[in-house]
mmCIF file of C-alpha atoms in Angstrom:
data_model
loop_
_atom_site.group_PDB
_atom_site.id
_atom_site.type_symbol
_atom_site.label_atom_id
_atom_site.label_comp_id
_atom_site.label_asym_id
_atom_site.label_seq_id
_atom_site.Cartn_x
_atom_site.Cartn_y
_atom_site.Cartn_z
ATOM 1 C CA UNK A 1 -29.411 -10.718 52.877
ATOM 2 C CA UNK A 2 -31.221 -10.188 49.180
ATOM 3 C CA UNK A 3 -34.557 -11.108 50.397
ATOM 4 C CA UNK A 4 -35.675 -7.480 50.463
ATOM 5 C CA UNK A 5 -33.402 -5.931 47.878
ATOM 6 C CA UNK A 6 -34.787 -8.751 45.097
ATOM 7 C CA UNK A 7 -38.464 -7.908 46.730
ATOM 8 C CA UNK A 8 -38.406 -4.706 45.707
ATOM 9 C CA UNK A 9 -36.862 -5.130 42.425
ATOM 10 C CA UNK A 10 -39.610 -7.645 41.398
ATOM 11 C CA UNK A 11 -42.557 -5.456 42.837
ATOM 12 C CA UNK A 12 -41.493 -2.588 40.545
ATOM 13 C CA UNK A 13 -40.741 -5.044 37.688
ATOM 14 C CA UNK A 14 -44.142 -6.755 37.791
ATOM 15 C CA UNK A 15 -46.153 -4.119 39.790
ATOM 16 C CA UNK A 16 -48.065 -7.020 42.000
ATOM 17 C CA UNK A 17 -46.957 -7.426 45.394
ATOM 18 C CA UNK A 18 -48.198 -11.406 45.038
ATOM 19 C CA UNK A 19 -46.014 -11.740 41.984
ATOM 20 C CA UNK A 20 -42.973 -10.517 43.092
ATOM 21 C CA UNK A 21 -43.251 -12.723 46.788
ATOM 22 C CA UNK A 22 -44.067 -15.771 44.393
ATOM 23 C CA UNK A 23 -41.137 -15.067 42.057
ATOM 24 C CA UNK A 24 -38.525 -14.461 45.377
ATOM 25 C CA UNK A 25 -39.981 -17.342 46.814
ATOM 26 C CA UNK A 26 -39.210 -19.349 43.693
ATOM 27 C CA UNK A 27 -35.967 -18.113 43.036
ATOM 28 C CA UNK A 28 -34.575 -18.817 46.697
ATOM 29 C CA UNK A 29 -36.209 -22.322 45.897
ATOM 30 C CA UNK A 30 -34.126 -22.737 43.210
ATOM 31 C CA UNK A 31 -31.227 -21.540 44.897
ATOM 32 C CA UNK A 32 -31.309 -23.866 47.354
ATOM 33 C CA UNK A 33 -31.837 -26.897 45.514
ATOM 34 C CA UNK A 34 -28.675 -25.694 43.223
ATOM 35 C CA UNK A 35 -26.669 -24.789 45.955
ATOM 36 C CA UNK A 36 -23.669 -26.532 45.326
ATOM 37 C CA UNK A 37 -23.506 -25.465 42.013
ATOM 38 C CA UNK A 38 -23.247 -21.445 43.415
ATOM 39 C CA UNK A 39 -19.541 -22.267 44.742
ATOM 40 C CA UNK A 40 -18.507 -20.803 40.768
ATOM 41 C CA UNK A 41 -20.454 -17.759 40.790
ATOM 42 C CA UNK A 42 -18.160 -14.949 41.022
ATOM 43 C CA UNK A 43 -20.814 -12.174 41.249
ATOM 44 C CA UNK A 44 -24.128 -13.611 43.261
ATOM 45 C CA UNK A 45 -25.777 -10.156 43.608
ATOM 46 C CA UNK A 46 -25.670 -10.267 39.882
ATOM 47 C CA UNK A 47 -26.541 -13.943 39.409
ATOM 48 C CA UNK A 48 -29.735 -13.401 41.233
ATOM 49 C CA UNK A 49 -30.774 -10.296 39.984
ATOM 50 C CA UNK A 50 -30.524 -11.851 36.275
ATOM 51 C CA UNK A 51 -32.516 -14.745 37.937
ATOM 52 C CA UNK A 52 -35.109 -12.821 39.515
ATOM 53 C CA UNK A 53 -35.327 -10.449 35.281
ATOM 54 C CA UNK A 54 -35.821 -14.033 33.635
ATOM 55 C CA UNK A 55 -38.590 -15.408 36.341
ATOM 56 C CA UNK A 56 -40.421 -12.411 35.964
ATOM 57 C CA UNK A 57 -40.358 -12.241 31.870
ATOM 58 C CA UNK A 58 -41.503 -15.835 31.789
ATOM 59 C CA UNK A 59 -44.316 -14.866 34.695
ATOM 60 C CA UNK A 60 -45.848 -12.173 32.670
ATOM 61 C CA UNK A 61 -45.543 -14.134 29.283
ATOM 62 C CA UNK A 62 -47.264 -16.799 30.809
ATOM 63 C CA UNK A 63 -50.106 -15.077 32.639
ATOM 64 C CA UNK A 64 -50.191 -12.858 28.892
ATOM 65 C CA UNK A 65 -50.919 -16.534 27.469
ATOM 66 C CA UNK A 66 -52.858 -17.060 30.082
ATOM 67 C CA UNK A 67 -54.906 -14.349 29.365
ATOM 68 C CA UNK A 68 -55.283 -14.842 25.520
ATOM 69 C CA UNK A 69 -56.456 -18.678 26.357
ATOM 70 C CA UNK A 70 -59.287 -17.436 28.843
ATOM 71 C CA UNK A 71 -60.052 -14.996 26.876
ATOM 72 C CA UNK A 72 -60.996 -16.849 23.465
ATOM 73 C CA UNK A 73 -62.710 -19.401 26.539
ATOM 74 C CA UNK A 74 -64.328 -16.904 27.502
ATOM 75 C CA UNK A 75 -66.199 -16.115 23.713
ATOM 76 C CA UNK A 76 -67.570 -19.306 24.464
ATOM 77 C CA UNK A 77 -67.730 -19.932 20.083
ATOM 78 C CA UNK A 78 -68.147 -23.296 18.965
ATOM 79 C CA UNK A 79 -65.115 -24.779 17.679
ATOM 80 C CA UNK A 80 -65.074 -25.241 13.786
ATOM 81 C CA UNK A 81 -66.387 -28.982 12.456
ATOM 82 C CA UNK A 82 -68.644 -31.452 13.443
ATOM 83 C CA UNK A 83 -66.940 -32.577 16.178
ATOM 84 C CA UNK A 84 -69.638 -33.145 18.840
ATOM 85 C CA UNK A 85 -66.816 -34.666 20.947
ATOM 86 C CA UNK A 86 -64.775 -31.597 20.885
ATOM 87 C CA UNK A 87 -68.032 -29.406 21.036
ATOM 88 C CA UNK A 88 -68.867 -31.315 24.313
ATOM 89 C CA UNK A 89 -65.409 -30.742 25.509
ATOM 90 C CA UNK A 90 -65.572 -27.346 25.053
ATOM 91 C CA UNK A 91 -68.863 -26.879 26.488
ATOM 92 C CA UNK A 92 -66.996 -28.409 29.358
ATOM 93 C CA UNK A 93 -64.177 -26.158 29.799
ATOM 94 C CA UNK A 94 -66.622 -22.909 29.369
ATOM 95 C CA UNK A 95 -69.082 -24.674 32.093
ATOM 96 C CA UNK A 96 -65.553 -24.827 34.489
ATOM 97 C CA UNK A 97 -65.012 -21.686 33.442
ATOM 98 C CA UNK A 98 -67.919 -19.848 35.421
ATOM 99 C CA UNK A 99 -67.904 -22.326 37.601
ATOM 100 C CA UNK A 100 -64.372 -20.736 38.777
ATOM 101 C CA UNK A 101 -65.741 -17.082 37.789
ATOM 102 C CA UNK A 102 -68.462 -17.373 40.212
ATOM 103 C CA UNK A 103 -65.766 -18.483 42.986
ATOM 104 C CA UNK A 104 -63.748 -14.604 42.187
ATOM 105 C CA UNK A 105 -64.137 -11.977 44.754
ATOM 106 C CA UNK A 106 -67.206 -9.426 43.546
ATOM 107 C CA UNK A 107 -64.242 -6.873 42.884
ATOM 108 C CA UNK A 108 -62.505 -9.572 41.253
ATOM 109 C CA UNK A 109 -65.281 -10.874 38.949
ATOM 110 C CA UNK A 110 -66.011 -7.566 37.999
ATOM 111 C CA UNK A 111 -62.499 -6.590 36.921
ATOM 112 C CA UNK A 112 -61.895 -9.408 35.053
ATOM 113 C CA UNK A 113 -65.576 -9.406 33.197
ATOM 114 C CA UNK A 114 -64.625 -5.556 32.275
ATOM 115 C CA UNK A 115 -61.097 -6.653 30.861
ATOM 116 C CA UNK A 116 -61.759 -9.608 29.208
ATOM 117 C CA UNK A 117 -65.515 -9.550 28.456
ATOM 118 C CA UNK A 118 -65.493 -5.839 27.592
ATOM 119 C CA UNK A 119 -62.201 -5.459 26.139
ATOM 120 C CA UNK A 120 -61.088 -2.121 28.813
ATOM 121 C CA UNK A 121 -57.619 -1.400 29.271
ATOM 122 C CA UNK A 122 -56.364 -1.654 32.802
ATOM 123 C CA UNK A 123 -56.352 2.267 32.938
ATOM 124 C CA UNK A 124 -59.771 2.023 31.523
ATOM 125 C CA UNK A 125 -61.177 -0.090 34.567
ATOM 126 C CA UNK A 126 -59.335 2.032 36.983
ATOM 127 C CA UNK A 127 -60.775 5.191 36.109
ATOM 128 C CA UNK A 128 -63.979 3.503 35.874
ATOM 129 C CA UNK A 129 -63.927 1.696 39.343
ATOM 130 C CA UNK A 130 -61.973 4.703 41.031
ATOM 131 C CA UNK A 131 -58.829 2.472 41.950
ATOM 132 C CA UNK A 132 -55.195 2.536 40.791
ATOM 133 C CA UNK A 133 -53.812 0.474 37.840
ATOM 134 C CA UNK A 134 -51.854 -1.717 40.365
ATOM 135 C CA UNK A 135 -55.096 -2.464 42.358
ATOM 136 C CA UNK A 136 -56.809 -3.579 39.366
ATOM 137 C CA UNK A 137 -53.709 -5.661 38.350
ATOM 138 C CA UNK A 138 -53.616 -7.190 41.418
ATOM 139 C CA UNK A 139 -57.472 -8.329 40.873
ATOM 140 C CA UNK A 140 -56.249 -9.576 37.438
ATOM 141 C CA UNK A 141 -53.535 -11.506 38.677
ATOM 142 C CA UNK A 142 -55.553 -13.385 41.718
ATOM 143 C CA UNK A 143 -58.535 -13.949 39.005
ATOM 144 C CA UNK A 144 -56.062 -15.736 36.431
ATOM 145 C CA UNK A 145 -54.083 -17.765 39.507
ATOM 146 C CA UNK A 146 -57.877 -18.725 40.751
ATOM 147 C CA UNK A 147 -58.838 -19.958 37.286
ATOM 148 C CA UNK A 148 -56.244 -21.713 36.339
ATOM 149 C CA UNK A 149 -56.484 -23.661 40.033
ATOM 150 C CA UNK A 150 -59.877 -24.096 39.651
ATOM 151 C CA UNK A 151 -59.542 -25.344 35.934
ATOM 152 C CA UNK A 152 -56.729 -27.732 36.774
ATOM 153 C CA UNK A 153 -59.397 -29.578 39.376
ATOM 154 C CA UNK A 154 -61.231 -30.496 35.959
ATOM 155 C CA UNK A 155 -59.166 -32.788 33.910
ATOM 156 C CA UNK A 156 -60.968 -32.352 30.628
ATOM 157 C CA UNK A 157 -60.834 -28.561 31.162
ATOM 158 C CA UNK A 158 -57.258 -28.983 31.994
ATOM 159 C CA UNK A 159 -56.716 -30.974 29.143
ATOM 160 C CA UNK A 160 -58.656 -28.357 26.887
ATOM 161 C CA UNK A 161 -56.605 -26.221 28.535
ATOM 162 C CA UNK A 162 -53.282 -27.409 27.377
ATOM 163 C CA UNK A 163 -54.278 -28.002 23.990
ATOM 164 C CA UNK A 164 -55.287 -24.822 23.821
ATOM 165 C CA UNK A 165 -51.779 -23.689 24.930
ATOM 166 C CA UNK A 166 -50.059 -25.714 21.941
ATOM 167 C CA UNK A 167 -52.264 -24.528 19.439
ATOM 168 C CA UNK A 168 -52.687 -20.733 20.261
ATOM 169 C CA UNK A 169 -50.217 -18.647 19.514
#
């Protein structure tokens, strides 16, 4: 009965169709392993909808994280000290890190090189490509969700990974 409603709301929120169907996905997930806890909810339509605003403010902060980790990754500097441990570690990560680059799409690879690499603005790699925004989005947001499989396959990237989460802000 929401299914389509909370679609829709979600695709305009996040502007990527694979976002929103993750995010309705989750949240009918969560639903349903709560469901005997939504006998109290006076107002469900509004329940979910507030559901379905959170999910998708904690999607984008985390792919914006996301992005900022890869990103510094992506400089490939060495880390500050002496430490040939972390130094190896970090050569790690950055050697997982093409590894999973050179698994993208060519489209794919190429947006994400532009963004991150180059520094363009969506808008910028749009006009530059000849797509929409959205289209390049959608590139972005399949590169990031590839990565981040790819890197959790590696457990000293992953671990990298998550330190690097703690530590950035």
């Amino acid at each position: 009965m929401y299914r389509h409603k909370l679609y829709s709301f979600l695709l305009r929120a996040s502007g990527s169709p694979e976002m929103a169907e993750d995010i309705t996905q989750d949240i009918f997930l969560k639903l349903w392993k709560n469901r005997e806890l939504l006998t109290g909810i006076a107002q469900f339509g509004g329940y979910i909808y507030r559901m379905a605003q959170h999910q998708v403010i904690n999607s984008l902060k985390r792919m914006a994280r996301e992005t900022l980790i890869l990103g510094e990754l992506g400089k490939t500097q060495p880390l500050a000290g002496p430490d040939a441990e972390a130094q190896l570690s970090l050569q790690e990560v950055t050697q997982s890190l093409h590894h999973a680059l050179d698994k993208l799409t060519p489209k794919q690879k190429l947006v994400y090189t532009l963004s991150r690499e180059r520094g363009l603005k969506h808008e910028e790699i749009a006009r530059y490509l000849n797509i929409s925004p959205s289209t390049v989005n959608n590139h972005m947001i399949e590169a990031l969700r590839l990565i981040r499989q790819q890197l959790r396959t590696s457990p000293e990237a992953f671990t990298v990974l998550l330190v690097l989460l703690v530590f950035v802000p």
